[in-house]
PDB file of C-alpha atoms in Angstrom:
ATOM      1  CA  MET A   1      18.235   6.257   3.634  1.00 78.00           C
ATOM      2  CA  LYS A   2      17.505   4.407   7.137  1.00 85.00           C
ATOM      3  CA  LYS A   3      15.362   6.810   8.396  1.00 90.00           C
ATOM      4  CA  LEU A   4      13.051   7.046   5.437  1.00 89.00           C
ATOM      5  CA  ILE A   5      12.916   2.749   5.477  1.00 92.00           C
ATOM      6  CA  ILE A   6      12.622   3.207   9.579  1.00 94.00           C
ATOM      7  CA  SER A   7       9.302   6.066   8.790  1.00 95.00           C
ATOM      8  CA  SER A   8       8.343   3.732   5.892  1.00 94.00           C
ATOM      9  CA  ILE A   9       8.675   0.741   8.769  1.00 96.00           C
ATOM     10  CA  ILE A  10       6.245   2.718  11.168  1.00 97.00           C
ATOM     11  CA  ALA A  11       4.120   4.360   8.082  1.00 96.00           C
ATOM     12  CA  ASN A  12       2.696   1.126   7.118  1.00 96.00           C
ATOM     13  CA  THR A  13       2.490  -0.377  10.769  1.00 97.00           C
ATOM     14  CA  VAL A  14       0.020   2.600  11.704  1.00 97.00           C
ATOM     15  CA  ILE A  15      -1.691   2.391   8.178  1.00 97.00           C
ATOM     16  CA  PHE A  16      -2.328  -1.184   8.220  1.00 96.00           C
ATOM     17  CA  GLY A  17      -2.800  -1.060  12.285  1.00 96.00           C
ATOM     18  CA  ILE A  18      -5.299   1.675  12.500  1.00 96.00           C
ATOM     19  CA  THR A  19      -7.439  -0.496   9.232  1.00 95.00           C
ATOM     20  CA  TYR A  20      -6.512  -3.885  11.770  1.00 95.00           C
ATOM     21  CA  SER A  21      -9.143  -2.284  15.317  1.00 94.00           C
ATOM     22  CA  PHE A  22     -11.607  -0.466  13.090  1.00 94.00           C
ATOM     23  CA  ILE A  23     -12.291  -3.052  10.129  1.00 93.00           C
ATOM     24  CA  ALA A  24     -15.424  -4.009  11.422  1.00 89.00           C
ATOM     25  CA  ASN A  25     -16.932  -1.017  11.235  1.00 90.00           C
ATOM     26  CA  MET A  26     -15.708   0.870   8.066  1.00 92.00           C
ATOM     27  CA  SER A  27     -16.703   0.988   4.150  1.00 91.00           C
ATOM     28  CA  SER A  28     -15.040  -0.665   1.599  1.00 90.00           C
ATOM     29  CA  ILE A  29     -14.143   3.229   0.271  1.00 92.00           C
ATOM     30  CA  ALA A  30     -12.414   3.525   3.764  1.00 94.00           C
ATOM     31  CA  PHE A  31     -11.080   0.175   3.222  1.00 93.00           C
ATOM     32  CA  ALA A  32      -9.444   0.709   0.080  1.00 92.00           C
ATOM     33  CA  ILE A  33      -8.074   4.360   0.777  1.00 95.00           C
ATOM     34  CA  MET A  34      -6.642   3.012   4.253  1.00 96.00           C
ATOM     35  CA  ILE A  35      -5.135  -0.518   1.879  1.00 94.00           C
ATOM     36  CA  TYR A  36      -4.688   1.209  -1.616  1.00 94.00           C
ATOM     37  CA  LEU A  37      -4.185   4.599  -1.367  1.00 96.00           C
ATOM     38  CA  LEU A  38      -2.657   5.800   2.633  1.00 97.00           C
ATOM     39  CA  PRO A  39       1.021   2.728   1.105  1.00 96.00           C
ATOM     40  CA  LEU A  40       0.494   4.861  -2.821  1.00 95.00           C
ATOM     41  CA  ILE A  41       0.020   8.952  -0.971  1.00 96.00           C
ATOM     42  CA  TYR A  42       3.031   7.805   1.586  1.00 95.00           C
ATOM     43  CA  ASN A  43       5.628   6.393  -1.235  1.00 94.00           C
ATOM     44  CA  VAL A  44       6.091   8.730  -3.415  1.00 93.00           C
ATOM     45  CA  GLY A  45       5.699  11.320  -0.965  1.00 93.00           C
ATOM     46  CA  ALA A  46       8.577  10.267   0.584  1.00 92.00           C
ATOM     47  CA  THR A  47      10.330   8.856  -2.508  1.00 90.00           C
ATOM     48  CA  TRP A  48       9.730  12.801  -3.849  1.00 88.00           C
ATOM     49  CA  PHE A  49      10.923  14.581  -0.674  1.00 88.00           C
ATOM     50  CA  ALA A  50      14.188  12.711  -0.916  1.00 88.00           C
ATOM     51  CA  SER A  51      14.744  12.926  -4.198  1.00 85.00           C
ATOM     52  CA  LYS A  52      16.607  16.123  -4.081  1.00 82.00           C
ATOM     53  CA  LYS A  53      18.980  14.425  -0.829  1.00 86.00           C
ATOM     54  CA  LEU A  54      19.741  11.120  -2.276  1.00 82.00           C
ATOM     55  CA  SER A  55      21.977   9.667  -4.662  1.00 82.00           C
ATOM     56  CA  SER A  56      21.018   7.770  -7.364  1.00 81.00           C
ATOM     57  CA  LYS A  57      22.093   4.730  -6.100  1.00 86.00           C
ATOM     58  CA  GLN A  58      20.233   5.488  -2.859  1.00 85.00           C
ATOM     59  CA  LEU A  59      17.420   6.409  -4.926  1.00 83.00           C
ATOM     60  CA  ASN A  60      16.895   3.046  -6.553  1.00 85.00           C
ATOM     61  CA  GLN A  61      16.772   1.450  -3.355  1.00 89.00           C
ATOM     62  CA  LEU A  62      14.293   3.547  -2.571  1.00 87.00           C
ATOM     63  CA  PHE A  63      12.664   2.942  -5.347  1.00 89.00           C
ATOM     64  CA  ILE A  64      12.278  -0.971  -4.510  1.00 92.00           C
ATOM     65  CA  GLY A  65      12.695  -0.941  -1.040  1.00 93.00           C
ATOM     66  CA  LEU A  66       9.225   0.787  -0.261  1.00 94.00           C
ATOM     67  CA  PRO A  67       6.652  -0.565  -2.277  1.00 95.00           C
ATOM     68  CA  THR A  68       8.900  -4.258  -1.144  1.00 95.00           C
ATOM     69  CA  ILE A  69       7.725  -2.626   2.869  1.00 96.00           C
ATOM     70  CA  SER A  70       3.922  -2.336   1.513  1.00 96.00           C
ATOM     71  CA  THR A  71       3.958  -5.392   0.629  1.00 96.00           C
ATOM     72  CA  ILE A  72       5.263  -7.066   3.144  1.00 97.00           C
ATOM     73  CA  PHE A  73       2.646  -4.993   5.518  1.00 97.00           C
ATOM     74  CA  TYR A  74      -0.678  -5.831   2.643  1.00 96.00           C
ATOM     75  CA  TYR A  75       0.313  -9.196   2.822  1.00 96.00           C
ATOM     76  CA  VAL A  76       0.912  -9.654   7.002  1.00 96.00           C
ATOM     77  CA  PHE A  77      -2.106  -7.907   7.580  1.00 95.00           C
ATOM     78  CA  GLY A  78      -4.344 -10.360   4.617  1.00 94.00           C
ATOM     79  CA  LEU A  79      -3.174 -13.150   6.639  1.00 94.00           C
ATOM     80  CA  SER A  80      -4.682 -11.567   9.655  1.00 93.00           C
ATOM     81  CA  MET A  81      -7.474 -10.429   8.870  1.00 92.00           C
ATOM     82  CA  LYS A  82      -7.864 -14.786   7.355  1.00 88.00           C
ATOM     83  CA  ASN A  83     -10.618 -16.714   9.520  1.00 83.00           C
ATOM     84  CA  ASN A  84     -10.871 -13.323  11.137  1.00 88.00           C
ATOM     85  CA  SER A  85     -13.856 -13.396  12.220  1.00 90.00           C
ATOM     86  CA  MET A  86     -13.668  -8.846  11.848  1.00 91.00           C
ATOM     87  CA  TRP A  87     -12.561 -10.134   8.052  1.00 90.00           C
ATOM     88  CA  GLU A  88     -16.190 -12.168   7.511  1.00 88.00           C
ATOM     89  CA  MET A  89     -18.125  -8.855   9.827  1.00 89.00           C
ATOM     90  CA  PHE A  90     -16.567  -6.371   6.979  1.00 90.00           C
ATOM     91  CA  ILE A  91     -17.163  -8.253   4.185  1.00 87.00           C
ATOM     92  CA  ASN A  92     -21.115  -9.091   4.667  1.00 86.00           C
ATOM     93  CA  LYS A  93     -21.786  -5.050   5.906  1.00 88.00           C
ATOM     94  CA  ASN A  94     -20.291  -4.457   2.673  1.00 85.00           C
ATOM     95  CA  THR A  95     -22.362  -6.762   0.304  1.00 81.00           C
ATOM     96  CA  MET A  96     -24.283  -5.468  -1.797  1.00 78.00           C
ATOM     97  CA  THR A  97     -27.086  -6.349  -4.302  1.00 76.00           C
ATOM     98  CA  SER A  98     -29.888  -4.624  -5.707  1.00 74.00           C
ATOM     99  CA  GLY A  99     -31.849  -6.497  -8.630  1.00 73.00           C
ATOM    100  CA  SER A 100     -28.821  -7.659 -10.943  1.00 75.00           C
ATOM    101  CA  VAL A 101     -25.935  -5.528  -9.391  1.00 74.00           C
ATOM    102  CA  SER A 102     -24.232  -7.230  -6.906  1.00 67.00           C
ATOM    103  CA  PHE A 103     -20.956  -5.561  -5.085  1.00 70.00           C
ATOM    104  CA  SER A 104     -19.056  -8.205  -3.382  1.00 70.00           C
ATOM    105  CA  VAL A 105     -15.694  -8.673  -0.977  1.00 74.00           C
ATOM    106  CA  GLY A 106     -13.385 -10.649  -1.792  1.00 77.00           C
ATOM    107  CA  HIS A 107     -12.574 -14.000   0.904  1.00 77.00           C
ATOM    108  CA  ASN A 108      -9.526 -13.724   0.375  1.00 87.00           C
ATOM    109  CA  LEU A 109      -7.135 -10.775   0.727  1.00 90.00           C
ATOM    110  CA  ILE A 110      -3.646 -12.825  -0.179  1.00 91.00           C
ATOM    111  CA  SER A 111      -4.736 -15.084  -3.220  1.00 91.00           C
ATOM    112  CA  PRO A 112      -2.081 -14.813  -6.135  1.00 93.00           C
ATOM    113  CA  SER A 113      -4.552 -12.360  -7.788  1.00 92.00           C
ATOM    114  CA  GLN A 114      -4.306  -9.910  -5.033  1.00 92.00           C
ATOM    115  CA  ILE A 115      -0.795 -10.543  -4.608  1.00 94.00           C
ATOM    116  CA  ILE A 116      -0.255  -9.558  -7.745  1.00 95.00           C
ATOM    117  CA  PHE A 117      -2.546  -6.645  -7.726  1.00 94.00           C
ATOM    118  CA  ILE A 118      -0.724  -5.334  -5.362  1.00 95.00           C
ATOM    119  CA  ILE A 119       2.443  -5.623  -6.360  1.00 95.00           C
ATOM    120  CA  ALA A 120       2.165  -4.082  -8.977  1.00 95.00           C
ATOM    121  CA  LEU A 121      -0.092  -1.301  -8.123  1.00 95.00           C
ATOM    122  CA  TYR A 122       2.803  -0.621  -5.149  1.00 95.00           C
ATOM    123  CA  GLY A 123       4.991  -0.935  -7.877  1.00 93.00           C
ATOM    124  CA  CYS A 124       4.231   0.970 -11.036  1.00 94.00           C
ATOM    125  CA  ILE A 125       3.416   4.355  -9.392  1.00 93.00           C
ATOM    126  CA  GLU A 126       6.450   3.733  -7.652  1.00 91.00           C
ATOM    127  CA  PHE A 127       7.722   3.560 -11.722  1.00 90.00           C
ATOM    128  CA  LEU A 128       5.356   6.870 -12.044  1.00 92.00           C
ATOM    129  CA  THR A 129       6.927   8.681  -9.669  1.00 88.00           C
ATOM    130  CA  LYS A 130      11.007   7.664 -11.553  1.00 85.00           C
ATOM    131  CA  LEU A 131      10.129   8.314 -14.161  1.00 86.00           C
ATOM    132  CA  VAL A 132       8.408  12.504 -13.294  1.00 87.00           C
ATOM    133  CA  LEU A 133      11.614  12.744 -11.294  1.00 84.00           C
ATOM    134  CA  LYS A 134      13.689  11.864 -14.267  1.00 79.00           C
ATOM    135  CA  ASN A 135      11.844  14.632 -16.623  1.00 78.00           C
ATOM    136  CA  LYS A 136      11.374  16.758 -13.752  1.00 75.00           C
ATOM    137  CA  LYS A 137      15.839  16.633 -14.286  1.00 59.00           C
ATOM    138  CA  LEU A 138      16.313  15.495 -11.170  1.00 47.00           C
ATOM    139  CA  GLU A 139      18.717  12.984 -12.261  1.00 50.00           C
ATOM    140  CA  VAL A 140      17.095  10.099 -10.817  1.00 47.00           C
ATOM    141  CA  ILE A 141      18.371   7.051 -12.424  1.00 49.00           C
TER     142      ILE A 141
END
């Protein structure tokens, strides 16, 4: 269990560190993959592989722990991007207008609505993973 938590911290450090390093040159799609998709893939994969080795109590802790770690890393990333010139460059590069259609990136990654979205995204996917594992008769619950 401790190894999974440590590996989650390392994985999130790498994911958010790479994103931070290359944010000024990223497309909005690459940003979304790095910030939203990769932490989900790691969390689901770690949970899936650990499900055969951990007790139900440990898995339940993992179902809460992994999304919490990813959310904390997202929040710290959002704080570091606030008032950061690299974030402004990212916003300017990825804001597009074509006629009456406009696409823009929000200025605040840590607004309450964004944090609620992240908690719901990471938490709901982990909950769905739990349901799938339960249906696979792995006795997760």
